[in-house]
mmCIF file of C-alpha atoms in Angstrom:
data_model
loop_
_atom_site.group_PDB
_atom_site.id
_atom_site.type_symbol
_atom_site.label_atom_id
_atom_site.label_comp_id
_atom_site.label_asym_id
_atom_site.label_seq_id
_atom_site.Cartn_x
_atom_site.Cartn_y
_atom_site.Cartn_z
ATOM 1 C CA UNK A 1 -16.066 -14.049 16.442
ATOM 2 C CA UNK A 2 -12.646 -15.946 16.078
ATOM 3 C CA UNK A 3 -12.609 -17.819 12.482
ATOM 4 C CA UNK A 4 -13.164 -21.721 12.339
ATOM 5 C CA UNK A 5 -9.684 -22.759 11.510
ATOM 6 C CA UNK A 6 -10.601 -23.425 8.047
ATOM 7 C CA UNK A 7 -9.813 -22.051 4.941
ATOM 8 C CA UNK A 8 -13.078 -20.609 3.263
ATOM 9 C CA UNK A 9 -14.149 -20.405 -0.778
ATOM 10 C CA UNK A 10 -15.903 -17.702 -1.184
ATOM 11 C CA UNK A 11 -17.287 -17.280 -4.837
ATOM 12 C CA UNK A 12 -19.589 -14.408 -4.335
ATOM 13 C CA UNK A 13 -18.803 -11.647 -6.119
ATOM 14 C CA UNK A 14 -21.024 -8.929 -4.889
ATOM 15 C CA UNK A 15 -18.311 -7.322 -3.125
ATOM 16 C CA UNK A 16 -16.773 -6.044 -5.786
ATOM 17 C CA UNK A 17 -16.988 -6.079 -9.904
ATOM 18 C CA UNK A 18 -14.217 -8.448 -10.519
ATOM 19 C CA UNK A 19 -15.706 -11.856 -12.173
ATOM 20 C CA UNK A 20 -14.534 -15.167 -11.843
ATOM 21 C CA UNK A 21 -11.068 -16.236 -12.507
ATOM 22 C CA UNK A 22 -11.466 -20.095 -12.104
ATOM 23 C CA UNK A 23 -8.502 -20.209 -9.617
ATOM 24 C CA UNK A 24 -8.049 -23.361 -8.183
ATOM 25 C CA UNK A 25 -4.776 -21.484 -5.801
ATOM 26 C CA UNK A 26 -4.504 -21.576 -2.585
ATOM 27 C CA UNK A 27 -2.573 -19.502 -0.910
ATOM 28 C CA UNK A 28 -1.617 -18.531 3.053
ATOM 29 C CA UNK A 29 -2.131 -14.883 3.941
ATOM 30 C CA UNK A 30 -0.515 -13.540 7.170
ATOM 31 C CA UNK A 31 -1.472 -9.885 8.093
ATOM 32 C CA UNK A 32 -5.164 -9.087 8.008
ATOM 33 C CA UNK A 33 -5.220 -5.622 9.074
ATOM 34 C CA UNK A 34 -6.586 -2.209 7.059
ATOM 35 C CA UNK A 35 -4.839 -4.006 3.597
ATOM 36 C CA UNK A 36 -4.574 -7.123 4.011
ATOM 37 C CA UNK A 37 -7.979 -8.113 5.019
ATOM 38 C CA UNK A 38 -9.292 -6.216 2.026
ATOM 39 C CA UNK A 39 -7.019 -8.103 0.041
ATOM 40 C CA UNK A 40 -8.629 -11.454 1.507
ATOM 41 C CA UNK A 41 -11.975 -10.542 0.398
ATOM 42 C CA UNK A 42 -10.692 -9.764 -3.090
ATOM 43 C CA UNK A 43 -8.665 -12.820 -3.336
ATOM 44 C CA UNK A 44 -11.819 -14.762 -2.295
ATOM 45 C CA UNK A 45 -13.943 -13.204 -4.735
ATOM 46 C CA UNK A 46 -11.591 -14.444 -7.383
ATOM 47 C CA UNK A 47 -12.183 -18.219 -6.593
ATOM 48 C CA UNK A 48 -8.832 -17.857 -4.635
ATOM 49 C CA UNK A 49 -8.551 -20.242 -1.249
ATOM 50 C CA UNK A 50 -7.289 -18.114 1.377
ATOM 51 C CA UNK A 51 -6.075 -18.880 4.521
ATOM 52 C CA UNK A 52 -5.460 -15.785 6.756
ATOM 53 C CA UNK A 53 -3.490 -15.689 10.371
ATOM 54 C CA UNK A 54 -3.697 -12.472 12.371
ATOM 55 C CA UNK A 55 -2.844 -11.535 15.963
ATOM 56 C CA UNK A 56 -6.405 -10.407 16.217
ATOM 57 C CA UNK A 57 -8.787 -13.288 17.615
ATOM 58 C CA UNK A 58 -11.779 -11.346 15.858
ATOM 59 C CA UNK A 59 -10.689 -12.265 12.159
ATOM 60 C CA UNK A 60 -8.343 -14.712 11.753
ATOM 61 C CA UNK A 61 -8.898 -17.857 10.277
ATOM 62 C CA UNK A 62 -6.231 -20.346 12.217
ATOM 63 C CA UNK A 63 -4.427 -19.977 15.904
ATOM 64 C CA UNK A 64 -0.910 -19.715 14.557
ATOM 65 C CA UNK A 65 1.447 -19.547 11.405
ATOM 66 C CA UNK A 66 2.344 -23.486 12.149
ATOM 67 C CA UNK A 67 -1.771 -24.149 11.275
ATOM 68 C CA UNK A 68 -1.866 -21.689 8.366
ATOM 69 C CA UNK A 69 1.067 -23.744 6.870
ATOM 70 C CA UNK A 70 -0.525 -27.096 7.349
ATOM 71 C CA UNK A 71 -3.913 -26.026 5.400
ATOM 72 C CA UNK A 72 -1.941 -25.874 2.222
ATOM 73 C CA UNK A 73 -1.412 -27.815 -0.342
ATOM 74 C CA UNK A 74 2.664 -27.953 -1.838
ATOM 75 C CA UNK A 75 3.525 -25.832 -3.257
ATOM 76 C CA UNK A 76 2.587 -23.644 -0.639
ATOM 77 C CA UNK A 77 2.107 -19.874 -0.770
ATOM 78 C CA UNK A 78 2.304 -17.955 1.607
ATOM 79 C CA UNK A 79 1.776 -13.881 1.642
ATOM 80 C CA UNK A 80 3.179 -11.579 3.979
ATOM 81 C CA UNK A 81 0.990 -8.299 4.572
ATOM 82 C CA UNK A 82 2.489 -6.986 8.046
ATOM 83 C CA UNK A 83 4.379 -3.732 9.233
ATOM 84 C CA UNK A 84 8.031 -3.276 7.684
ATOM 85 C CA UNK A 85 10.767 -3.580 9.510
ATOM 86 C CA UNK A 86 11.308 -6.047 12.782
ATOM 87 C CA UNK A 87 7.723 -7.309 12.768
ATOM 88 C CA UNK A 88 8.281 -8.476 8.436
ATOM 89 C CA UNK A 89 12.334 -10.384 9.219
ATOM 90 C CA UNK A 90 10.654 -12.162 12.333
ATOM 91 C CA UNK A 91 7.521 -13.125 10.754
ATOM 92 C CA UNK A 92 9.306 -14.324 7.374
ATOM 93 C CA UNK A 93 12.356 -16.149 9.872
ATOM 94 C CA UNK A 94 9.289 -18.417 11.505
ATOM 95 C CA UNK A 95 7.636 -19.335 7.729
ATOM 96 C CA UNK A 96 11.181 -20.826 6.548
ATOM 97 C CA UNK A 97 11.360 -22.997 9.482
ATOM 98 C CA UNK A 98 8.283 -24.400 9.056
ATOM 99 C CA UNK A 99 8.007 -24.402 4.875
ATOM 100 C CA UNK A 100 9.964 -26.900 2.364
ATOM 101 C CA UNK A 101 11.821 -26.842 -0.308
ATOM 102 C CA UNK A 102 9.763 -25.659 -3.607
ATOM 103 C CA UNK A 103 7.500 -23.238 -0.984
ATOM 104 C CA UNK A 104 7.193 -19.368 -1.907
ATOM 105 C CA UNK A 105 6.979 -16.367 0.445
ATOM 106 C CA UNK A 106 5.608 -13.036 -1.057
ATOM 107 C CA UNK A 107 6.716 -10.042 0.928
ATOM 108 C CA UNK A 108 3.806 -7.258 -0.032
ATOM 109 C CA UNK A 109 4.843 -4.985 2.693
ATOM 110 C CA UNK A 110 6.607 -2.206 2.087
ATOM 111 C CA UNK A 111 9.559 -3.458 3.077
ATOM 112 C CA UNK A 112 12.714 -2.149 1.831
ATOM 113 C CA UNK A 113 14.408 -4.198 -0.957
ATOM 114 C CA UNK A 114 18.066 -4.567 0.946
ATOM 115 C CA UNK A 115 15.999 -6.544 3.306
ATOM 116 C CA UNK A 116 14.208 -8.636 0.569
ATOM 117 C CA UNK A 117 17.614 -9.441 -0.848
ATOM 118 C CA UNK A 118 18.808 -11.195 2.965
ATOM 119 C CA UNK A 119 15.619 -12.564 3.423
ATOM 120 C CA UNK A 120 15.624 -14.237 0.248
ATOM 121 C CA UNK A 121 19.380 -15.514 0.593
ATOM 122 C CA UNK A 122 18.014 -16.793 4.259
ATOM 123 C CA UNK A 123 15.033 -18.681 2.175
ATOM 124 C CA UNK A 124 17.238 -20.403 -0.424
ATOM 125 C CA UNK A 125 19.501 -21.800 1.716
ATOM 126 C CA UNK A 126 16.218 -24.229 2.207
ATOM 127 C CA UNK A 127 15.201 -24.041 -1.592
ATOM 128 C CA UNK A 128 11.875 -21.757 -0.593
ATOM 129 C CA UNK A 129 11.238 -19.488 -2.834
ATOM 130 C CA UNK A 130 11.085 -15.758 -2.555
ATOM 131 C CA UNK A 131 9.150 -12.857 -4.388
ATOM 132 C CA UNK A 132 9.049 -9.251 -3.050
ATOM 133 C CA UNK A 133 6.106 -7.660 -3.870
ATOM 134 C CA UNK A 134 4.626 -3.579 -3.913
ATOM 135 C CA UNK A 135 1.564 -3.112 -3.213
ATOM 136 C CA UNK A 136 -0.646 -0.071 -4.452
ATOM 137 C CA UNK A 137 -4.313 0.701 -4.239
ATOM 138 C CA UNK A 138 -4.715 1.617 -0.311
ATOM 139 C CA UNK A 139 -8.249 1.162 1.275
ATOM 140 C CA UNK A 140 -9.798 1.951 -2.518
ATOM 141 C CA UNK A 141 -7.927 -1.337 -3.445
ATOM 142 C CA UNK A 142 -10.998 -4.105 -2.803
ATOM 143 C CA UNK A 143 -12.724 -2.652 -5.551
ATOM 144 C CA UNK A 144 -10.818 -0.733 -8.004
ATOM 145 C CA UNK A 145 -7.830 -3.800 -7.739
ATOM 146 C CA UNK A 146 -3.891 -3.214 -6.396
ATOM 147 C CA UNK A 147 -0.929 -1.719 -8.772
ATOM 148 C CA UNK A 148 1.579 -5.108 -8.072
ATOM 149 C CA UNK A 149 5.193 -4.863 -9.410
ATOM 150 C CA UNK A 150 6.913 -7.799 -8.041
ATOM 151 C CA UNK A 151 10.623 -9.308 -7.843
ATOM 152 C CA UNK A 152 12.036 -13.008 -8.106
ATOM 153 C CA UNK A 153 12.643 -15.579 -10.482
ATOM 154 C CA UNK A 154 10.324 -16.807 -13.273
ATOM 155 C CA UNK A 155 9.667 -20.134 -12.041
ATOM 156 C CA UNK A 156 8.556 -18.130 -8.133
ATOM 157 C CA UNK A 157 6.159 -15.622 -10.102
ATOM 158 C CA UNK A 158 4.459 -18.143 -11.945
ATOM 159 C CA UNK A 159 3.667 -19.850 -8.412
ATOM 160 C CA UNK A 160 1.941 -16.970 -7.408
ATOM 161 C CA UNK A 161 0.295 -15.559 -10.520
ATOM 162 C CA UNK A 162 -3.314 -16.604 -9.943
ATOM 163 C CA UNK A 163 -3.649 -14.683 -7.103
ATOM 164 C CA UNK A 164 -1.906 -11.556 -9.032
ATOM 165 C CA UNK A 165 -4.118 -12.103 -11.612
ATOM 166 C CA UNK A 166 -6.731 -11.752 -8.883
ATOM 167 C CA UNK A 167 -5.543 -8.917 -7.135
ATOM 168 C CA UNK A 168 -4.919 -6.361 -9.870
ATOM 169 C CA UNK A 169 -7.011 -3.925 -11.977
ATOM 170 C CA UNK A 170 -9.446 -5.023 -14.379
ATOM 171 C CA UNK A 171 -7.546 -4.636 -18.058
ATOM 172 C CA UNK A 172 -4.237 -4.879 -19.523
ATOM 173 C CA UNK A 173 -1.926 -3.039 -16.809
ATOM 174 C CA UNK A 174 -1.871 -3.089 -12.931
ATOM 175 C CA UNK A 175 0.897 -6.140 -12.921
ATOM 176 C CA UNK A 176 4.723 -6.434 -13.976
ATOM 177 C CA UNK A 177 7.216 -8.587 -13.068
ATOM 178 C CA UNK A 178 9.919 -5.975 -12.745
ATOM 179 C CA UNK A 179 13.135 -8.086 -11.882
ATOM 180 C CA UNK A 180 14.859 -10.021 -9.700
ATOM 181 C CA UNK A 181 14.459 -10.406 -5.918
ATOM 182 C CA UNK A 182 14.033 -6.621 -4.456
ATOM 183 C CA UNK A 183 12.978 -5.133 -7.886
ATOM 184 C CA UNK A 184 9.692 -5.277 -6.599
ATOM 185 C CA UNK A 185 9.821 -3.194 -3.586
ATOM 186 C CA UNK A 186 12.311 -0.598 -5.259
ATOM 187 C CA UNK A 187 9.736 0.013 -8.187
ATOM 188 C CA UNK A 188 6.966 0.567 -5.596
ATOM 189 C CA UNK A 189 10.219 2.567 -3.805
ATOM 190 C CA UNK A 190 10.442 5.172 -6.442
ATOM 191 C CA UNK A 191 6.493 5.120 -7.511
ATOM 192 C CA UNK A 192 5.934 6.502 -3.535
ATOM 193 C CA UNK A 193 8.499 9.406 -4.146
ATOM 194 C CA UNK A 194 6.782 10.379 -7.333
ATOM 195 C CA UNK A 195 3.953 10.783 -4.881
ATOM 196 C CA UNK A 196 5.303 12.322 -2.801
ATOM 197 C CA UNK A 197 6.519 15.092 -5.673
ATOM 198 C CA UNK A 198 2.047 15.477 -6.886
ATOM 199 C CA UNK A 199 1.172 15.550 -3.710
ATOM 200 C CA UNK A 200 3.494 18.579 -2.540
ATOM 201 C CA UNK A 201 2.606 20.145 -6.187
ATOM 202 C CA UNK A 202 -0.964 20.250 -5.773
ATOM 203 C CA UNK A 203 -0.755 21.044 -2.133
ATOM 204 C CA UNK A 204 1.109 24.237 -3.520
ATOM 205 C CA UNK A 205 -1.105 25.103 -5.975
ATOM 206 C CA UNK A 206 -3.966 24.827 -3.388
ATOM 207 C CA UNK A 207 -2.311 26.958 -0.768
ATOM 208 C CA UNK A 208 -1.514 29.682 -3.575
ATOM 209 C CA UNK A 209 -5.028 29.679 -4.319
ATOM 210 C CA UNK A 210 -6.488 29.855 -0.781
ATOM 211 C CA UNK A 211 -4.132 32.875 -0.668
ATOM 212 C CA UNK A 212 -4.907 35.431 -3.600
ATOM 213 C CA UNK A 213 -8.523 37.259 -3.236
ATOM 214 C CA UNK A 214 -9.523 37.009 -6.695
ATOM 215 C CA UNK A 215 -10.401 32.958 -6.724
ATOM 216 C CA UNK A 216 -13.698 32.514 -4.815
ATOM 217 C CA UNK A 217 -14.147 28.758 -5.263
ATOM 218 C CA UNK A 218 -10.824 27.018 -4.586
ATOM 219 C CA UNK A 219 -12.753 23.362 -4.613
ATOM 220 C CA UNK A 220 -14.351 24.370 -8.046
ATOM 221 C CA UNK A 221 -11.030 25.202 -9.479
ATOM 222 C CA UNK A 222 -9.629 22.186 -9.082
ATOM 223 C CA UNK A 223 -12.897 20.113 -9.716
ATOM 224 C CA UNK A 224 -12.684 21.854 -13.055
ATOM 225 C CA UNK A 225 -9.170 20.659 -13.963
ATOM 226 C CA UNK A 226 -10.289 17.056 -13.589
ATOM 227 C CA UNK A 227 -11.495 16.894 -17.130
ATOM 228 C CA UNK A 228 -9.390 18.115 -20.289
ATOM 229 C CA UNK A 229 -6.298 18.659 -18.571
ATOM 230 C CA UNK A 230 -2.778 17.163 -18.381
ATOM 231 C CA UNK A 231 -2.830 17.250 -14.558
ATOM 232 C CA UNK A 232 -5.600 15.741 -13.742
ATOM 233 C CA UNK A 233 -5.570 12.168 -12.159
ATOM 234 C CA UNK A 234 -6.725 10.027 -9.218
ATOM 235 C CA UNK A 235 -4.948 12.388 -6.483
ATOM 236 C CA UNK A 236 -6.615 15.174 -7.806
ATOM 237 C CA UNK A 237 -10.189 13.157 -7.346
ATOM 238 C CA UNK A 238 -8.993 12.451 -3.825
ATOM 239 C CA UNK A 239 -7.797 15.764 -3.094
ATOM 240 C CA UNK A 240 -11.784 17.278 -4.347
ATOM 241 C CA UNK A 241 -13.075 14.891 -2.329
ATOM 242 C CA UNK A 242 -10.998 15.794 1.044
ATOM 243 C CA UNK A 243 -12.007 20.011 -0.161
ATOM 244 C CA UNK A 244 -16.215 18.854 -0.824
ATOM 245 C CA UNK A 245 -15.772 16.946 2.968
ATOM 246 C CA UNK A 246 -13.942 19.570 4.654
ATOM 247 C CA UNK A 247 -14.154 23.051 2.855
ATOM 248 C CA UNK A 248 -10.542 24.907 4.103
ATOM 249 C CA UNK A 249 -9.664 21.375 5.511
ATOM 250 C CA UNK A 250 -10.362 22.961 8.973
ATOM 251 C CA UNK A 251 -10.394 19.816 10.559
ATOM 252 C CA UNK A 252 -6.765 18.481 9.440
ATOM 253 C CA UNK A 253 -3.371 20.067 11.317
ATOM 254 C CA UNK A 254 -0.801 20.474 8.504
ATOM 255 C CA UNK A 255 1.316 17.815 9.717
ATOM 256 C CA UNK A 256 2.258 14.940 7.036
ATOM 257 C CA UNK A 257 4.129 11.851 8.049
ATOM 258 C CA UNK A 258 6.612 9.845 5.756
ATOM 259 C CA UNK A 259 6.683 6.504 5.556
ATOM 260 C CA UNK A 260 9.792 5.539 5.039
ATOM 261 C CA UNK A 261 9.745 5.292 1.193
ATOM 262 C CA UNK A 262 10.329 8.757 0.185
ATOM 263 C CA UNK A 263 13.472 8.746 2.190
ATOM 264 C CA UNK A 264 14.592 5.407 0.804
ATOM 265 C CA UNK A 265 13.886 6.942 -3.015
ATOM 266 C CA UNK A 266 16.437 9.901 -1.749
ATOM 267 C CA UNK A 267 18.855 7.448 -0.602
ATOM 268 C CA UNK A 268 18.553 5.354 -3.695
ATOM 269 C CA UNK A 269 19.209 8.656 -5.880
ATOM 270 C CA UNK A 270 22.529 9.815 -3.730
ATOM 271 C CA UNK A 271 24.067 6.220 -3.913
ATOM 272 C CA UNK A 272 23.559 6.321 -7.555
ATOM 273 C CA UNK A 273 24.214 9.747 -8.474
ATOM 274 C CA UNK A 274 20.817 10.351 -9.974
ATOM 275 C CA UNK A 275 19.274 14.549 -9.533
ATOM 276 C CA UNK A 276 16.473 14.119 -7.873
ATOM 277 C CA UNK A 277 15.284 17.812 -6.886
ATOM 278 C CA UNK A 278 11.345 17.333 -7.082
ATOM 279 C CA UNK A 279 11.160 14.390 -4.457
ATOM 280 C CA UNK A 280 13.690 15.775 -1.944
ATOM 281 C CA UNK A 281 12.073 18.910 -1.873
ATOM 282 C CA UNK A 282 8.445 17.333 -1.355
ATOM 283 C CA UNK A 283 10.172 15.150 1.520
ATOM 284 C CA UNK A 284 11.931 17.882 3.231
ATOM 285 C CA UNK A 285 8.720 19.813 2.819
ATOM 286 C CA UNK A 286 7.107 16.982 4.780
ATOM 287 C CA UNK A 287 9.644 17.592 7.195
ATOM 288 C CA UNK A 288 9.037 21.039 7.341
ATOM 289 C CA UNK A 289 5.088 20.437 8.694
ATOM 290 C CA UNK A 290 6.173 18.944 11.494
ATOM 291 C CA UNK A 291 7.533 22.311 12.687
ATOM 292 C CA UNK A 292 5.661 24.782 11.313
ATOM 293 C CA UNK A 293 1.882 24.554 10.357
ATOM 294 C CA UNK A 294 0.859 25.736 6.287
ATOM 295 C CA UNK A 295 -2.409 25.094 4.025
ATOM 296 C CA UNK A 296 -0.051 23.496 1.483
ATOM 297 C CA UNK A 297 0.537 20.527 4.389
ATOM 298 C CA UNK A 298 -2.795 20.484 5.241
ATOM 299 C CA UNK A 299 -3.669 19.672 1.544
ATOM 300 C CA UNK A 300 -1.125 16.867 1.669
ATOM 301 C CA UNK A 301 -2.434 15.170 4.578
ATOM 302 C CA UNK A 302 -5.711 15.258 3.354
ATOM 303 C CA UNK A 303 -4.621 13.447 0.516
ATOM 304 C CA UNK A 304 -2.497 10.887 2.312
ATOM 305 C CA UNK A 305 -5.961 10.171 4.514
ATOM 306 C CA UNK A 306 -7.766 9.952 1.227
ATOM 307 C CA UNK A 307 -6.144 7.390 -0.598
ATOM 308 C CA UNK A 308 -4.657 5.365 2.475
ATOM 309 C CA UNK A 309 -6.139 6.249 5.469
ATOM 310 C CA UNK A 310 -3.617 7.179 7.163
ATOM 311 C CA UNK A 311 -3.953 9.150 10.372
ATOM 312 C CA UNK A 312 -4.156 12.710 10.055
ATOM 313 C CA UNK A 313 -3.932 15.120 12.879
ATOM 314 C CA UNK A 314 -6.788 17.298 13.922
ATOM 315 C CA UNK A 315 -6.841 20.909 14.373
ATOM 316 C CA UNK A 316 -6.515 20.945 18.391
ATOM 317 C CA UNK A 317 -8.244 24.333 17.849
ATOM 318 C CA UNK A 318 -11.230 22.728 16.177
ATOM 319 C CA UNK A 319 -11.719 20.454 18.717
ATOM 320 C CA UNK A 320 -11.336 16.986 16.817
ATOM 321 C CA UNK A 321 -9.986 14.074 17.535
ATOM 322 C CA UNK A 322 -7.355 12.644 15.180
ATOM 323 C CA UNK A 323 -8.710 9.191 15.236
ATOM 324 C CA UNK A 324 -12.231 11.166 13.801
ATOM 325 C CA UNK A 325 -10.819 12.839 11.343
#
């Protein structure tokens, strides 16, 4: 059922294992889709007042940007969780006209950081505030907490670092204020093309392994390097996971999209003469799945739906549908 308009406290924190932060923020969040809504409930569950807008009648809070901005108090917040790209620079365009000078927007897209630094030249021109913001944790994030690394000035961070505080990891790391305006989004730029680079490693190993006779437990192999060894890490969880669900990942095609960032990374590294042989090859391998089908791509995929859930396609052979799977 469509929200009541209002912005709601929630201070039950069953949902996940984060405790009380004694926020008294409030903050505007536009975007309540597979990350941002999860982000909501976490913000909530940090004594964090959230107002969230979203196209979709069936969990938004208000009827339009224009109400979410008159729910909050000055200096107003307001967080940006939508698709990159056309939908971001039109939804950002509408939030200057209606916030004042001394506002903030957060960008925690994954925009790319040109467009934070004309969006942010747009704001000022008003005196609104701008931070750009990556955002890491995928659907795991509600519980385990988002990697942040955000860009814009001191006096905009501080604005906005209760519900930081509430968003990250539990401990020490999880949150740096990397730099100006677009530092943000090219941190979380580069961190997706190292990604990108594991990924298409352990997808290797994995199809090397599926290939010799001699290994008769590919799943158990790598379950076994999870402990005690210099490659293990979260991927590697996700990828034993995807094996224990589907042994031989029969039900994924090996077909792995790119979002955008990997190429960006690639870009960034030609425009500033940087070698960066590991991540081009994993993107151009990415390329390479959309033409011809290999166990290394399915491995990838299965990762990518993992730790993101992001479609993957099905085997058409199998019989699934990609929505299932």
């Amino acid at each position: 059922m469509r929200g009541t308009g209002r912005a709601h406290r929630n201070t039950s924190h069953a949902e996940t294992p984060q405790s009380s932060l004694g926020s008294d923020m409030h903050i505007g969040l536009v975007g309540l889709g597979k990350m941002g809504g999860n982000m909501r409930t976490r913000l909530r569950n940090g004594d964090v007042t959230v107002v969230g807008y979203d196209r979709n009648p069936e969990v938004t809070d208000v009827g339009s940007l224009a109400e979410l901005v008159e729910q909050l108090p000055s200096p107003k917040v307001v967080w940006v969780m939508v698709p990159a790209g056309d939908i971001t620079r039109s939804t950002v365009t509408e939030l200057i006209e209606l916030l004042s000078e001394g506002d903030v927007i957060v960008d925690g897209g994954n925009s790319r950081w040109t467009d934070d630094e004309k969006h942010a030249a747009l704001a000022a021109e008003k005196g609104i505030g701008y931070v750009d913001c990556g955002v890491s944790g995928g659907v795991w994030g509600l519980e385990n907490g988002y990697a942040l690394m955000a860009g814009g000035t001191a006096d905009d961070i501080a604005k906005v670092q209760p519900a930081f505080d509430a968003l990250k990891p539990e401990g020490e790391s999880g949150f740096v204020h990397a730099g100006r305006v677009g530092a943000g989004h090219f941190s979380k730029m580069v961190h997706n093309g190292i990604e990108y680079a594991m990924m298409q490693a352990y997808a290797e190993g994995y199809e090397l392994l599926e290939k010799v006779e001699m290994v008769d437990n590919v799943t158990a192999v790598f379950d076994s390097w999870r402990e005690g060894t210099v490659v293990r890490s979260w991927l590697l969880d996700l990828l034993v996971k995807a094996l224990e669900d589907d042994p031989g990942l029969s039900k994924i095609r090996g077909y792995a999209d790119d979002s955008g960032e990997g190429r960006w990374t690639v870009e960034a590294a030609i425009d500033n003469a940087v070698p960066m042989h590991t991540i081009a090859a994993s993107l151009f391998a990415r390329f390479t799945s959309r033409q011809d089908e290999s166990p290394a791509m399915q491995a990838v995929a299965a990762m990518r739906q993992q730790f993101g859930g992001h479609a993957v396609q099905a085997a058409a052979e199998a019989g699934h549908d990609p929505k299932d799977a």
